[in-house]
Short mmCIF file of C-alpha atoms in Angstrom, two decimals:
data_model
loop_
_atom_site.label_atom_id
_atom_site.label_comp_id
_atom_site.label_asym_id
_atom_site.label_seq_id
_atom_site.Cartn_x
_atom_site.Cartn_y
_atom_site.Cartn_z
CA MET A 7 0.01 0.04 -0.08
CA PHE A 8 2.72 2.21 0.86
CA LYS A 9 4.21 1.63 -2.23
CA PHE A 10 1.15 2.61 -4.24
CA ILE A 11 0.88 5.84 -2.49
CA GLY A 12 4.61 6.73 -2.67
CA GLN A 13 4.42 6.11 -6.85
CA ARG A 14 0.92 8.59 -6.66
CA ILE A 15 2.71 11.32 -4.82
CA LEU A 16 5.90 10.39 -7.16
CA PHE A 17 3.32 11.11 -10.58
CA LEU A 18 1.86 14.23 -9.07
CA ILE A 19 5.28 15.94 -8.71
CA PRO A 20 5.75 16.63 -12.78
CA ILE A 21 2.19 17.25 -13.20
CA LEU A 22 2.24 20.21 -10.28
CA LEU A 23 5.40 21.75 -12.56
CA VAL A 24 3.27 21.65 -15.46
CA VAL A 25 0.02 23.15 -13.98
CA SER A 26 1.87 25.87 -12.05
CA PHE A 27 3.71 27.35 -15.91
CA ILE A 28 0.42 27.37 -17.17
CA VAL A 29 -1.18 28.83 -14.51
CA PHE A 30 1.69 31.28 -15.19
CA ALA A 31 2.09 31.97 -18.02
CA ILE A 32 -1.70 32.37 -19.30
CA LEU A 33 -2.00 35.41 -17.57
CA HIS A 34 0.98 36.36 -18.66
CA LEU A 35 -1.26 36.01 -22.31
CA SER A 36 -3.62 38.68 -20.59
CA PRO A 37 -3.80 42.22 -22.83
CA ILE A 38 -3.50 43.91 -19.39
CA ASP A 39 -0.63 45.05 -18.42
CA PRO A 40 0.29 43.38 -14.69
CA ALA A 41 2.08 46.91 -13.98
CA PHE A 42 -0.66 49.03 -15.26
CA ALA A 43 -3.49 47.29 -13.41
CA TYR A 44 -1.17 47.83 -10.12
CA LEU A 45 -0.32 50.99 -10.53
CA THR A 46 -3.93 52.12 -11.64
CA GLN A 47 -5.18 49.95 -8.00
CA SER A 48 -2.50 52.42 -6.14
CA GLN A 49 -4.14 55.20 -7.91
CA ILE A 50 -1.02 56.13 -9.50
CA PRO A 51 -1.18 58.22 -13.00
CA PRO A 52 0.20 55.44 -15.12
CA THR A 53 2.56 57.44 -17.06
CA GLN A 54 5.77 55.88 -18.90
CA GLU A 55 7.99 56.18 -15.84
CA ALA A 56 5.77 55.22 -13.46
CA LEU A 57 5.60 51.72 -16.14
CA GLU A 58 9.12 51.24 -16.58
CA LEU A 59 9.46 51.80 -12.31
CA ALA A 60 6.48 49.71 -11.60
CA ARG A 61 7.67 46.61 -14.16
CA GLU A 62 11.40 47.44 -12.63
CA GLU A 63 9.01 46.60 -8.82
CA LEU A 64 7.69 43.82 -9.22
CA GLY A 65 10.31 41.90 -11.55
CA LEU A 66 7.78 42.35 -14.68
CA ASN A 67 11.54 43.48 -16.97
CA LEU A 68 13.09 40.26 -16.42
CA PRO A 69 13.18 37.68 -18.78
CA PHE A 70 9.77 34.87 -19.19
CA TRP A 71 12.10 32.09 -17.80
CA GLN A 72 13.69 33.92 -14.46
CA GLN A 73 10.30 35.52 -14.24
CA TYR A 74 8.46 31.65 -13.87
CA GLY A 75 11.69 30.79 -11.56
CA ILE A 76 11.98 33.47 -9.22
CA TRP A 77 7.41 32.60 -9.01
CA LEU A 78 7.45 29.54 -8.97
CA LYS A 79 10.68 29.48 -5.58
CA ASN A 80 8.97 31.50 -3.91
CA ILE A 81 5.38 29.77 -3.98
CA LEU A 82 7.47 26.21 -2.75
CA HIS A 83 8.11 29.23 -0.08
CA LEU A 84 4.18 29.77 0.32
CA ASP A 85 4.90 34.22 -0.49
CA PHE A 86 1.91 34.86 -3.21
CA GLY A 87 3.28 37.53 -3.73
CA ILE A 88 1.57 41.21 -2.55
CA SER A 89 -2.35 41.91 -4.03
CA TYR A 90 -2.47 45.13 -5.43
CA VAL A 91 -5.43 45.52 -3.92
CA THR A 92 -5.62 45.14 -0.72
CA LYS A 93 -1.47 45.73 -0.35
CA ARG A 94 -1.59 42.41 2.34
CA PRO A 95 0.42 38.71 1.21
CA VAL A 96 -2.35 37.37 -0.44
CA LEU A 97 -1.02 34.03 2.66
CA GLU A 98 -2.51 36.31 4.70
CA ASP A 99 -5.56 36.76 2.67
CA ILE A 100 -6.16 33.61 1.82
CA LEU A 101 -5.89 31.99 5.32
CA TYR A 102 -9.07 35.10 6.27
CA TYR A 103 -11.55 34.28 3.49
CA LEU A 104 -10.83 30.83 2.72
CA PRO A 105 -11.97 29.02 6.38
CA THR A 106 -15.70 30.05 5.02
CA THR A 107 -15.28 28.14 1.79
CA LEU A 108 -13.98 25.37 3.32
CA ASN A 109 -16.25 25.44 6.28
CA LEU A 110 -19.05 25.75 3.87
CA ALA A 111 -17.82 22.62 0.83
CA PHE A 112 -17.37 20.06 4.73
CA LEU A 113 -20.62 20.94 4.86
CA SER A 114 -22.23 20.50 2.03
CA MET A 115 -20.62 17.22 1.42
CA ILE A 116 -21.21 15.77 4.91
CA VAL A 117 -24.82 16.81 3.50
CA VAL A 118 -24.09 15.21 0.15
CA VAL A 119 -22.86 11.62 1.09
CA ILE A 120 -25.50 11.06 3.76
CA PHE A 121 -28.68 11.79 1.80
CA GLY A 122 -27.39 10.80 -1.46
CA ILE A 123 -26.44 7.25 -0.20
CA VAL A 124 -29.43 7.43 1.85
CA LEU A 125 -31.97 7.93 -0.94
CA GLY A 126 -29.11 6.35 -3.71
CA VAL A 127 -30.47 2.60 -1.56
CA LEU A 128 -34.25 3.86 -0.50
CA GLY A 129 -34.43 4.73 -4.22
CA ALA A 130 -33.18 0.94 -5.34
CA ILE A 131 -34.82 -0.79 -2.27
CA LYS A 132 -38.17 0.34 -3.26
CA LYS A 133 -37.43 -0.34 -6.84
CA ASP A 134 -40.33 0.91 -9.24
CA THR A 135 -42.64 2.55 -7.14
CA ILE A 136 -44.23 5.73 -5.99
CA ILE A 137 -40.98 6.39 -3.59
CA ASP A 138 -38.18 5.59 -6.59
CA ARG A 139 -40.45 7.18 -8.81
CA GLY A 140 -40.88 10.62 -6.95
CA LEU A 141 -36.74 10.65 -5.76
CA GLY A 142 -36.50 10.74 -10.03
CA VAL A 143 -38.82 13.21 -10.37
CA PHE A 144 -36.46 15.63 -7.53
CA ALA A 145 -33.59 13.90 -8.76
CA PHE A 146 -34.47 15.43 -12.39
CA ILE A 147 -35.72 19.11 -10.70
CA ALA A 148 -32.38 18.87 -8.34
CA VAL A 149 -29.97 18.88 -11.91
CA SER A 150 -32.01 21.12 -14.13
CA THR A 151 -32.19 23.88 -11.74
CA PRO A 152 -28.78 26.36 -11.64
CA SER A 153 -27.73 26.98 -8.03
CA PHE A 154 -27.87 30.74 -8.62
CA TRP A 155 -32.10 30.47 -9.59
CA LEU A 156 -32.62 28.00 -6.44
CA GLY A 157 -30.08 30.45 -4.59
CA PHE A 158 -32.91 33.36 -4.71
CA LEU A 159 -36.07 30.69 -3.87
CA LEU A 160 -34.38 29.99 -1.07
CA ILE A 161 -33.91 33.53 0.00
CA TYR A 162 -37.11 34.65 -1.03
CA GLY A 163 -39.23 31.79 0.68
CA PHE A 164 -37.02 31.61 4.11
CA THR A 165 -35.99 35.21 4.47
CA LEU A 166 -38.51 37.89 2.74
CA LYS A 167 -41.47 35.46 3.29
CA LEU A 168 -41.67 33.42 6.13
CA GLY A 169 -38.07 35.42 8.97
CA ILE A 170 -36.70 31.68 9.62
CA LEU A 171 -33.78 31.92 8.24
CA SER A 172 -31.33 35.14 7.21
CA PRO A 173 -28.89 34.34 3.85
CA TYR A 174 -25.66 35.02 6.00
CA LYS A 175 -25.02 36.78 9.26
CA ASP A 176 -22.29 35.26 11.26
CA PHE A 177 -19.96 32.21 11.63
CA SER A 178 -23.17 30.73 13.08
CA PRO A 179 -24.74 27.30 11.60
CA THR A 180 -28.18 27.76 10.97
CA SER A 181 -25.74 30.96 8.44
CA TYR A 182 -24.49 27.64 6.35
CA ILE A 183 -28.18 25.87 5.84
CA LEU A 184 -29.49 27.82 3.44
CA PRO A 185 -25.66 28.12 1.63
CA VAL A 186 -25.56 24.08 1.89
CA ILE A 187 -28.51 23.43 0.38
CA THR A 188 -28.30 26.03 -2.60
CA LEU A 189 -24.40 24.81 -3.05
CA SER A 190 -25.27 20.40 -2.33
CA LEU A 191 -28.47 20.33 -3.87
CA MET A 192 -28.03 19.11 -7.58
CA SER A 193 -24.82 16.87 -6.19
CA ILE A 194 -27.27 15.06 -4.13
CA ALA A 195 -28.98 14.37 -6.98
CA ILE A 196 -26.83 13.01 -9.35
CA ASN A 197 -25.25 11.26 -6.31
CA MET A 198 -28.09 9.74 -5.56
CA ARG A 199 -28.59 8.57 -9.13
CA LEU A 200 -25.23 6.90 -9.31
CA MET A 201 -26.03 5.06 -5.56
CA ARG A 202 -28.59 3.32 -7.61
CA VAL A 203 -28.00 2.49 -10.55
CA SER A 204 -24.72 1.02 -8.31
CA PHE A 205 -26.75 -0.50 -6.09
CA LEU A 206 -28.96 -2.55 -8.25
CA GLU A 207 -25.81 -3.95 -10.21
CA HIS A 208 -24.49 -5.43 -7.37
CA GLN A 209 -27.96 -7.25 -5.87
CA SER A 210 -28.17 -8.86 -8.98
CA GLN A 211 -25.30 -10.61 -9.26
CA ARG A 212 -24.71 -14.59 -8.44
CA SER A 213 -23.51 -13.63 -5.09
CA VAL A 214 -26.64 -11.85 -3.94
CA LEU A 215 -28.91 -14.68 -5.12
CA TYR A 216 -26.77 -17.53 -3.63
CA ALA A 217 -26.29 -15.54 0.33
CA TYR A 218 -30.62 -15.32 -0.34
CA ALA A 219 -30.56 -18.81 -0.80
CA ARG A 220 -27.80 -19.06 2.58
CA GLY A 221 -30.96 -17.44 4.43
CA LEU A 222 -29.22 -14.57 5.60
CA SER A 223 -31.08 -11.42 6.42
CA GLN A 224 -32.33 -9.68 3.79
CA TYR A 225 -30.26 -6.66 6.79
CA THR A 226 -26.64 -8.44 5.55
CA ILE A 227 -27.06 -8.57 2.90
CA HIS A 228 -28.23 -4.93 2.02
CA LYS A 229 -25.22 -4.25 4.20
CA HIS A 230 -22.89 -6.20 2.18
CA ILE A 231 -24.46 -4.84 -1.60
CA LEU A 232 -23.39 -1.50 0.10
CA LYS A 233 -20.33 -1.98 -0.12
CA ASN A 234 -19.20 -3.10 -2.92
CA SER A 235 -21.58 -0.82 -4.86
CA ILE A 236 -20.31 2.33 -2.32
CA LEU A 237 -17.03 2.34 -4.84
CA PRO A 238 -18.10 4.37 -8.05
CA ILE A 239 -19.37 6.91 -5.12
CA VAL A 240 -15.95 7.70 -3.77
CA THR A 241 -14.87 8.00 -7.48
CA SER A 242 -17.70 10.93 -8.17
CA LEU A 243 -17.75 11.93 -4.53
CA GLY A 244 -13.59 12.82 -4.83
CA MET A 245 -14.80 14.57 -8.24
CA HIS A 246 -17.18 16.56 -6.94
CA PHE A 247 -15.77 17.80 -3.68
CA GLY A 248 -13.24 19.71 -6.00
CA GLU A 249 -16.86 20.97 -7.61
CA LEU A 250 -18.40 22.30 -3.89
CA LEU A 251 -15.18 24.79 -3.58
CA GLY A 252 -16.33 25.94 -7.91
CA GLY A 253 -19.20 26.73 -7.21
CA ALA A 254 -18.84 28.34 -3.58
CA VAL A 255 -17.98 30.94 -5.81
CA ILE A 256 -21.67 31.85 -6.18
CA VAL A 257 -22.64 30.74 -3.49
CA GLU A 258 -20.46 33.53 -1.48
CA ILE A 259 -21.23 35.56 -3.61
CA LEU A 260 -25.11 35.07 -3.23
CA PHE A 261 -25.33 35.52 0.58
CA GLY A 262 -22.66 38.10 0.85
CA MET A 263 -20.21 35.19 2.36
CA PRO A 264 -16.62 36.53 3.35
CA GLY A 265 -15.48 33.30 1.21
CA PHE A 266 -11.81 33.22 -0.66
CA GLY A 267 -14.41 32.29 -4.26
CA ARG A 268 -16.27 35.41 -4.09
CA TYR A 269 -12.74 37.42 -2.97
CA ALA A 270 -11.02 36.05 -6.43
CA VAL A 271 -13.45 37.04 -8.11
CA GLY A 272 -12.49 40.78 -6.78
CA ALA A 273 -9.57 40.40 -7.59
CA ILE A 274 -10.50 39.77 -11.09
CA TYR A 275 -12.80 42.20 -11.81
CA SER A 276 -9.54 44.59 -10.04
CA HIS A 277 -7.00 42.53 -12.51
CA ASP A 278 -5.04 41.78 -9.19
CA TYR A 279 -3.00 39.11 -10.90
CA PRO A 280 -0.85 37.69 -7.31
CA VAL A 281 -5.30 37.08 -5.72
CA ILE A 282 -5.60 35.18 -9.52
CA GLN A 283 -2.90 32.84 -9.72
CA ALA A 284 -3.41 31.39 -5.96
CA PHE A 285 -6.56 31.15 -6.81
CA MET A 286 -6.00 29.86 -10.05
CA LEU A 287 -3.30 27.43 -8.97
CA LEU A 288 -4.86 26.69 -5.74
CA MET A 289 -7.81 24.91 -7.58
CA VAL A 290 -5.85 22.90 -9.36
CA VAL A 291 -3.57 21.54 -6.83
CA VAL A 292 -7.33 21.20 -5.09
CA PHE A 293 -8.14 18.68 -7.47
CA ILE A 294 -5.08 16.98 -8.11
CA VAL A 295 -4.92 16.67 -4.30
CA LEU A 296 -8.18 15.27 -4.79
CA ASN A 297 -7.61 12.38 -7.44
CA LEU A 298 -4.43 11.16 -5.56
CA LEU A 299 -6.79 10.93 -1.92
CA VAL A 300 -9.34 8.79 -4.59
CA ASP A 301 -7.05 6.33 -6.11
CA ILE A 302 -5.70 6.12 -1.59
CA ALA A 303 -9.48 5.36 -0.86
CA LEU A 304 -10.38 2.75 -3.74
CA ALA A 305 -7.46 0.83 -3.29
CA TYR A 306 -7.89 0.84 0.15
CA LEU A 307 -11.07 0.07 0.05
CA ASN A 308 -10.12 -2.53 -3.74
CA PRO A 309 -7.04 -4.40 -3.25
CA LYS A 310 -7.00 -5.45 -6.87
CA ILE A 311 -6.59 -2.23 -7.60
CA ARG A 312 -3.30 -1.36 -6.09
CA TYR A 313 -1.86 -5.35 -7.11
CA LYS A 314 -2.80 -4.69 -11.03
CA GLU A 315 -0.76 -0.94 -10.74
CA LEU A 316 2.37 -2.38 -8.76
#
């Protein structure tokens, strides 16, 4: 198992290097001069002399590869530069805004895991009944409803009409109810249908028929089916957590949450290049690390995977 994990980690090193180069290069293709954006946010007239001084200060007068080398070295030391807008280290801003986004994503993930698996198993056990058809209608509506529209409906219904839940006030648990519902509903529907299909597929295997023939209890059989049918869900949940982090951008703006996604959107509008680079790099790294964790989890749950890879 440790050899399998070591191979996966070594494989990620060149991927991370390529990703860092792409993130750095993409912003250098932007038509907006970083020196001009820096002066604009600093409220300094962008004269030719000021632009040259800004390029020298930011290191933009150096060759491209030298700029990338310096930036990569700083990134390895968790130095993401200074924000053009806040004039604070980007890492300091990230540590301030990121907890709200992580709380939102983790709470949404817990809701997705619980309801996705439970409703999926319920739909499989009650196949072709009114419960299964009702869950199918729910899944269709949930997948078809955009997150921003759902958020507006929740705010209108629970805040403006009923007055029982506020969009977002503080870090109290109730403040996360509406944002979590908005962010997690689509993922619940997708994983619910995936769980239903996987459960039914394993339920029809011969081993299950033999278990019924041997007189095993239905609880024991369903427990065995659930253990085998959860593997596709593990893969799906790994990807969905990354999507929840990305989708948190819309939810944070909609509910006025001081999260990292909302902070990054503001940086895009103001051409705050250090913040944009940090956001893009962190999001890609999160997806890569999540894929690694999914591979490890699948190898742990299914030994055939790791033995095949070794």
